């Protein structure tokens, strides 16, 4: 690398562009008066221009739109006829670059889009580009605890909390810049498991800090959200019940919300994990989730707040011998009967699959079943089950598949993307959220390539029609510059990483062959005789969980034609075969291979794929900054060793269960 640069701002680490033909536009930026977010946008443009081509734009305040015949420059102004809901129009005409939008946040997103084009050194002349976000809510959920730790965090400590206090410093501002640059407009800062001091976040003790944080966020078009403890009336308020139907509980919440909203009037609302994995909820009082959520929703309604209620509810003390109870059914069984019973400021947050962020799961059958309820899709970019940011695993191709899944809920516009965006049922629009993968590490995400998931999630949430490949390229060129060789190698690594991870870990949708609790590394029977509802049911003849009508019936929770498709081994998509069916090792897959041979082969292939990734990375060594190169190299080497461990444990396990030799005679222990 010829230049020394600071990469601590991930894709916003601007590199010098030695000769930039379009610098002219950046001499003057005309902005509207009195719009904080538009001023942020102008500031971001100047910052980028200064860093990339040493231009310090003059920022000129104008009253409204650009006067006729005005001079060259960039014009930022709201226009009630411009694209709405955070959308923008970015165009060039006669030496003037204009960004218009109905809302100031649209202008900000337009500026970041312009910056991306400059980073990629794309021509600006005659540019005409419009983007309108598909999803109203584009959120990140941080699972940060107030002691500074992060539940399922793989890139250092929290930058929101330390020693029970809120941290507000330069990193907070950098974070706001990064997330707004990819279109995120809502952030939950604390863990869904709200314990101890986190319960007090809604008390006076933290009001001043929250106010400051919300202000930093606000200038970047981001709303602050908090996770809430359903038992707060008891733990914080000293009441002896948290029953949502009790008058004193309702009064307590109303009073509490009034106070919270007095300090942060534009607080987005609250995220609630109730009656799940030991967290309190309405079940204690024989009330439904609807009663619980609606009570809170009424308390925040006067302030325009929302209650985001999670559907991750299941029996976590299941008996592993019981073949009828199925954790996969749980969210569906709990929430589908409640469709239509929620207040309009309640949004149900649904994990992408019925289990828990495994490398492969079917799309949750709640999507499609709920037709009168607002919904948010929850995915996880924290790589809890996908290599914990030590393995490279680019998840955007997975998210694309989820978003494009046809639920069959309407004749047209029936995909998950259609449902959450409000195209399927317009009054029930919601959005998408990701469990965040960031922390205090200088590169933010531990693995440098994991930043592609962070960037990619935001970009995809904004424009669900972008392809995973386009997003990878955009991230790569913004991060490393428009260097063809880097882009090609890095994008190939990214695009092959999710399939590779799937190949060397547990096969065909079965999941869960991981070490219990920390969820890292192979442990074939780690969860098999435990209470979590996470089984593979392998024996001497075959493996898989029978979820057709002769089994747990989970396949039947889908709408037709999906229910029939999942019902039979023949019609079930092969990548999900073992999720839905118990299948003998000798069963022949569509490619003619037996199931056991497929398991052996994919495990060898997965390791070979990692070797290919290493070769690709080594091939660009001279072009990548040394420290980044080394960091990624070390992780790739670890990934290779770990992939071999996975391969050997899984293959050996199935060999010893089945006694069937590998047709290719490879060494299986
Ligand atoms: C699981 C995690 C656990 C979370 C839980 C959740 O292992 O740490 O608390 O999900 O989503 O994936 O609430």
CSV table of N, CA and C and ligand atoms in Angstrom, one decimal, residues 143 151-152 191-193 273 276-277 310 312 314 327 351 355-357 378 380 384-385 435 512 517 519 527, ligand 1:
chain,number,residue,atom,x,y,z
A,143,UNK,N,-27.1,-5.9,22.1
A,143,UNK,CA,-27.3,-6.7,23.3
A,143,UNK,C,-26.3,-6.3,24.3
A,151,UNK,N,-23.7,-9.3,25.4
A,151,UNK,CA,-24.2,-10.7,25.2
A,151,UNK,C,-24.0,-11.0,23.7
A,152,UNK,N,-23.3,-12.1,23.5
A,152,UNK,CA,-23.0,-12.6,22.1
A,152,UNK,C,-22.2,-11.5,21.4
A,191,UNK,N,-29.4,-4.6,26.0
A,191,UNK,CA,-29.7,-6.0,25.8
A,191,UNK,C,-31.2,-6.3,26.0
A,192,UNK,N,-31.7,-7.2,25.3
A,192,UNK,CA,-33.1,-7.6,25.4
A,192,UNK,C,-33.4,-8.3,26.8
A,193,UNK,N,-32.3,-8.9,27.3
A,193,UNK,CA,-32.4,-9.4,28.7
A,193,UNK,C,-32.1,-8.3,29.7
A,273,UNK,N,-38.7,-8.3,25.5
A,273,UNK,CA,-38.5,-9.8,25.5
A,273,UNK,C,-39.3,-10.2,26.7
A,276,UNK,N,-39.8,-15.3,28.1
A,276,UNK,CA,-38.8,-16.1,27.2
A,276,UNK,C,-37.5,-16.2,28.0
A,277,UNK,N,-37.0,-17.4,28.0
A,277,UNK,CA,-35.7,-17.7,28.6
A,277,UNK,C,-35.6,-17.0,30.0
A,310,UNK,N,-41.2,-9.0,21.1
A,310,UNK,CA,-40.5,-10.1,20.4
A,310,UNK,C,-41.3,-11.4,20.5
A,312,UNK,N,-39.9,-14.3,20.1
A,312,UNK,CA,-38.9,-15.4,20.5
A,312,UNK,C,-39.3,-15.9,21.9
A,314,UNK,N,-40.5,-19.5,23.8
A,314,UNK,CA,-40.5,-21.0,23.7
A,314,UNK,C,-40.2,-21.6,25.1
A,327,UNK,N,-40.0,-27.0,19.6
A,327,UNK,CA,-39.6,-25.6,19.8
A,327,UNK,C,-39.9,-24.7,18.5
A,351,UNK,N,-38.0,-13.5,14.7
A,351,UNK,CA,-36.7,-14.0,14.2
A,351,UNK,C,-36.9,-14.6,12.9
A,355,UNK,N,-36.2,-21.3,14.9
A,355,UNK,CA,-35.4,-21.7,16.0
A,355,UNK,C,-34.6,-20.6,16.5
A,356,UNK,N,-33.3,-20.4,16.0
A,356,UNK,CA,-32.5,-19.4,16.6
A,356,UNK,C,-31.3,-19.1,15.7
A,357,UNK,N,-31.4,-18.4,14.6
A,357,UNK,CA,-30.2,-17.9,13.9
A,357,UNK,C,-29.2,-19.0,13.5
A,378,UNK,N,-36.4,-10.0,12.4
A,378,UNK,CA,-35.1,-9.9,13.2
A,378,UNK,C,-34.1,-10.9,12.6
A,380,UNK,N,-29.6,-11.7,12.7
A,380,UNK,CA,-28.5,-11.5,13.6
A,380,UNK,C,-27.2,-11.3,12.8
A,384,UNK,N,-23.3,-15.2,16.1
A,384,UNK,CA,-23.4,-16.2,17.3
A,384,UNK,C,-23.2,-17.6,16.8
A,385,UNK,N,-24.0,-18.0,15.8
A,385,UNK,CA,-23.9,-19.4,15.3
A,385,UNK,C,-23.2,-19.5,14.0
A,435,UNK,N,-29.5,-7.9,15.1
A,435,UNK,CA,-28.7,-8.0,16.4
A,435,UNK,C,-27.3,-7.6,16.0
A,512,UNK,N,-27.5,-26.9,15.3
A,512,UNK,CA,-27.3,-27.2,16.7
A,512,UNK,C,-26.2,-28.1,17.2
A,517,UNK,N,-24.1,-23.3,25.2
A,517,UNK,CA,-23.9,-22.0,25.8
A,517,UNK,C,-23.1,-21.0,25.0
A,519,UNK,N,-21.8,-21.6,22.1
A,519,UNK,CA,-22.2,-21.8,20.7
A,519,UNK,C,-21.1,-21.7,19.6
A,527,UNK,N,-26.2,-30.6,22.5
A,527,UNK,CA,-27.5,-30.2,22.9
A,527,UNK,C,-28.5,-31.4,22.8
B,1,LIG,C1,-30.2,-16.5,21.6
B,1,LIG,C2,-29.0,-16.1,22.4
B,1,LIG,C3,-29.4,-15.5,23.7
B,1,LIG,C4,-30.4,-14.4,23.5
B,1,LIG,C5,-31.6,-14.9,22.8
B,1,LIG,C6,-32.6,-13.9,22.4
B,1,LIG,O1,-28.3,-17.3,22.6
B,1,LIG,O2,-28.2,-15.0,24.3
B,1,LIG,O3,-30.7,-13.8,24.7
B,1,LIG,O4,-31.2,-15.5,21.7
B,1,LIG,O5,-32.7,-13.6,21.2
B,1,LIG,O6,-29.8,-16.6,20.3
B,1,LIG,O7,-33.3,-13.3,23.3
